[in-house]
mmCIF file of C-alpha atoms in Angstrom:
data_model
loop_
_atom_site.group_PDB
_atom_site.id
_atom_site.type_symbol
_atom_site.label_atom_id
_atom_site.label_comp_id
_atom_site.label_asym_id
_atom_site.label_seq_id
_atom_site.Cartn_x
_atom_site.Cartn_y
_atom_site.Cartn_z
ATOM 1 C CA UNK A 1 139.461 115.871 25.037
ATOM 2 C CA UNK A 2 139.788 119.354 24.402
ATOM 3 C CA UNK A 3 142.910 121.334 24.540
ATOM 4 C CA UNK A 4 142.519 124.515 25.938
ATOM 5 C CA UNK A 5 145.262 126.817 24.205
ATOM 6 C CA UNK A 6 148.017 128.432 26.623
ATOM 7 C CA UNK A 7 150.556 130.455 26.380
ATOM 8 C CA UNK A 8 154.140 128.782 26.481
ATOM 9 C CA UNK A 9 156.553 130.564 28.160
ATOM 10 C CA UNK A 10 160.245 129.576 27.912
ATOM 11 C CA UNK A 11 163.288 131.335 29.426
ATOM 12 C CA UNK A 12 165.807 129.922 26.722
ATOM 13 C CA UNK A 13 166.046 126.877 24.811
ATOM 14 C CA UNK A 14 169.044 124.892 23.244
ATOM 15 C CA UNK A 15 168.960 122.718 20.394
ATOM 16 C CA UNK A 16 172.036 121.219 18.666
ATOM 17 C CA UNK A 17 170.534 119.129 15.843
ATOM 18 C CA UNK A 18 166.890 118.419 14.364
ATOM 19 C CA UNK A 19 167.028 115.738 11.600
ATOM 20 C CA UNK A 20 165.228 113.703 9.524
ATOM 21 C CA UNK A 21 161.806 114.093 9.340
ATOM 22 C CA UNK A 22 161.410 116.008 13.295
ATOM 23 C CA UNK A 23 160.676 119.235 14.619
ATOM 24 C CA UNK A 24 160.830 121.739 17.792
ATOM 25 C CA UNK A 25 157.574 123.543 18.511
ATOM 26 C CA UNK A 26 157.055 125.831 21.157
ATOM 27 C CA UNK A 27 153.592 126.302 21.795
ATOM 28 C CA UNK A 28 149.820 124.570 21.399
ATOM 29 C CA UNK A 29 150.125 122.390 18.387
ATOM 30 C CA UNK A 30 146.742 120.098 16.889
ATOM 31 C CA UNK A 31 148.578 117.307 15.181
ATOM 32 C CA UNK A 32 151.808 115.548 14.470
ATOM 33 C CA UNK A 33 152.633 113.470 11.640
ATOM 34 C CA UNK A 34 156.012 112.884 11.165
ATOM 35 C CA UNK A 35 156.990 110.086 8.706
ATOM 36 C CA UNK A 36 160.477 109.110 8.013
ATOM 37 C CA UNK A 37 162.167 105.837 5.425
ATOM 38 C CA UNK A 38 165.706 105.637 5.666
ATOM 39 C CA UNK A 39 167.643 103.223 3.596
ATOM 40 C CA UNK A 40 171.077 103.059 4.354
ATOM 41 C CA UNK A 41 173.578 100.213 2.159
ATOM 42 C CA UNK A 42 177.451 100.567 3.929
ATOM 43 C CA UNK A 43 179.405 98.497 1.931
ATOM 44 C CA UNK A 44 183.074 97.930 2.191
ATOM 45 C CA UNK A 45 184.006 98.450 -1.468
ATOM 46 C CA UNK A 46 182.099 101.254 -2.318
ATOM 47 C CA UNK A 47 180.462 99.875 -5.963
ATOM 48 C CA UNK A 48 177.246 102.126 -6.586
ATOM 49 C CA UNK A 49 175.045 100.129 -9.094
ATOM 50 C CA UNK A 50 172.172 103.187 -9.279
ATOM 51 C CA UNK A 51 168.954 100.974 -9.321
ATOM 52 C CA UNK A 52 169.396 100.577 -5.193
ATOM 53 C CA UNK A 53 166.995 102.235 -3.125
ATOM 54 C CA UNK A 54 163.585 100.326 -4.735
ATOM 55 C CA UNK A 55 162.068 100.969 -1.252
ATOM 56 C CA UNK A 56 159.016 98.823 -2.768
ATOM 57 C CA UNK A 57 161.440 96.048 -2.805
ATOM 58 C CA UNK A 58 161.295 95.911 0.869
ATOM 59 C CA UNK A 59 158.013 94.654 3.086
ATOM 60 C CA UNK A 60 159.384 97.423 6.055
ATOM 61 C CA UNK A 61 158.476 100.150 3.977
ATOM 62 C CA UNK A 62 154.638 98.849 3.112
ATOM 63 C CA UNK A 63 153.429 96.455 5.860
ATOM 64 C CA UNK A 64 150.737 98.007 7.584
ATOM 65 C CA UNK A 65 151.830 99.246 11.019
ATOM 66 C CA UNK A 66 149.996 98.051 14.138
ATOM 67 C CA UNK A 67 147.493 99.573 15.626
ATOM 68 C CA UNK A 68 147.198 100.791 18.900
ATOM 69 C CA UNK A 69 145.129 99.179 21.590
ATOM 70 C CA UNK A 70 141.774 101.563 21.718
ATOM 71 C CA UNK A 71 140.792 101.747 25.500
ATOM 72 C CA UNK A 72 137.254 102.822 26.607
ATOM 73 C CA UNK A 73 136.529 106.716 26.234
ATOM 74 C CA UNK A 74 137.224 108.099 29.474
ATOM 75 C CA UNK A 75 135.244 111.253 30.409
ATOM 76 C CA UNK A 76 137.814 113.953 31.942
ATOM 77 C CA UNK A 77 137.676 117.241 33.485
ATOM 78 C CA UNK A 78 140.731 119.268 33.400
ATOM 79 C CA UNK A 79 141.355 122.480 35.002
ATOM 80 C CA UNK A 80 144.609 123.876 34.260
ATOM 81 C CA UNK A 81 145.512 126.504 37.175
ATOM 82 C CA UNK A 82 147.944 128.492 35.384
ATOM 83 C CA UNK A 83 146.794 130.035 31.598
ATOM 84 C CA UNK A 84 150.960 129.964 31.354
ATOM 85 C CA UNK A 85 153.243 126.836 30.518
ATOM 86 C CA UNK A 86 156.318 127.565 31.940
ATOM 87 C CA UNK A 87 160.162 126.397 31.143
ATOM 88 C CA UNK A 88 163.367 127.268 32.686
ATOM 89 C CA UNK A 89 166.193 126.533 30.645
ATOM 90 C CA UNK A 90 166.003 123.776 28.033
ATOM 91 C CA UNK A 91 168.687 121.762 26.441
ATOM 92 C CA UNK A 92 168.239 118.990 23.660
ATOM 93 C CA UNK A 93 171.327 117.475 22.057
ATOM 94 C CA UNK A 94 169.725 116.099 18.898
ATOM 95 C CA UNK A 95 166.267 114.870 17.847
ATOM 96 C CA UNK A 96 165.962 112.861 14.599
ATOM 97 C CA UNK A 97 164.279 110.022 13.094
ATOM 98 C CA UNK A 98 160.305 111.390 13.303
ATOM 99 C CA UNK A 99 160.134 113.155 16.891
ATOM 100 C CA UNK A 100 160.019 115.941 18.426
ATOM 101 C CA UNK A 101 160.074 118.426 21.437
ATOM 102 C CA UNK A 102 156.978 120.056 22.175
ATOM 103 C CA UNK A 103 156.622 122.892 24.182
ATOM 104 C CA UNK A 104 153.043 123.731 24.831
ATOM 105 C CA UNK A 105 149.905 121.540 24.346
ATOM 106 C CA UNK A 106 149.280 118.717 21.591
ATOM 107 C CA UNK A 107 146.372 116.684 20.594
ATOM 108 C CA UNK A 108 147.469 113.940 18.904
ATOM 109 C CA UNK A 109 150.828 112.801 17.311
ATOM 110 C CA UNK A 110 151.478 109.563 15.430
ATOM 111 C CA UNK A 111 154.664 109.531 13.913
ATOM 112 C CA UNK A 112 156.683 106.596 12.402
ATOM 113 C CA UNK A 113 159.952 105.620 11.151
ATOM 114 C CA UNK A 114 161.191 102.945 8.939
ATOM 115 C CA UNK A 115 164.418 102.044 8.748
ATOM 116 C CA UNK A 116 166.640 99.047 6.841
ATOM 117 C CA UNK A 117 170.177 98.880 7.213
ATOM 118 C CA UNK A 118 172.225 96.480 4.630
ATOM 119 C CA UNK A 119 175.425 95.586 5.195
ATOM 120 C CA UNK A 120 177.896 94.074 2.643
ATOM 121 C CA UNK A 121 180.940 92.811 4.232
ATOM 122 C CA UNK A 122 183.852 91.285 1.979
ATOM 123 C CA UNK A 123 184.445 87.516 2.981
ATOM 124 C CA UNK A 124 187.752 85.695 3.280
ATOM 125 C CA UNK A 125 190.735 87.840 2.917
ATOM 126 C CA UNK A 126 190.819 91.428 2.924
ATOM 127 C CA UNK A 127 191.462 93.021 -0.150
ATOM 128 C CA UNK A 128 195.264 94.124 -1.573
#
């Protein structure tokens, strides 16, 4: 399919926070790739012993991800009426974590994040 580039027209638009690895586009975009590895240790005593973070150490961050079911090509016709993409008033609190708001037309996005949380929780009695 064939994207047909139009002009995006938007009256005002309202974005708080964009984070980690994500974006806010307002018109025709070809492709979307946003990656994003987090690794995120909370520990109750904080004790920093500064060889964490081996993300290799972790199968999350190389396992292949899984592929998307391919359907049959489909032959389409579109006819867009309008040469104009039009948008009132747009509010987005936060995007983060590989994603995005588009505003306009896109031919392909494929975006991933990877996340692993550790927790290290004292047991027994708190400490003094």
């Amino acid at each position: 399919m064939t994207c047909v580039p139009r002009t995006s027209v938007v009256r005002s638009l309202k974005v708080n926070i964009v984070g980690f690895g994500s974006a806010v586009f307002v018109g025709d975009l070809v492709d979307f790739s946003p990656v994003n590895y987090v690794f995120a240790v909370q520990r109750e005593i904080p004790v920093f012993y500064g060889d964490e973070g081996q993300l290799s150490a972790y199968p999350i961050y190389s396992a292949p991800l899984p592929k998307a079911r391919q359907e049959p090509a489909v032959q389409m016709d579109v006819t867009n009426t309008s040469p104009v993409i039009c948008a009132g008033d747009v509010r987005v609190i936060a995007i983060s974590s590989a994603s995005m708001v588009q505003l306009g037309s896109v031919r392909s996005i494929r975006a991933e994040a990877r996340v692993k949380n550790i927790r290290q929780l004292l047991r027994g009695l708190p400490p003094k």
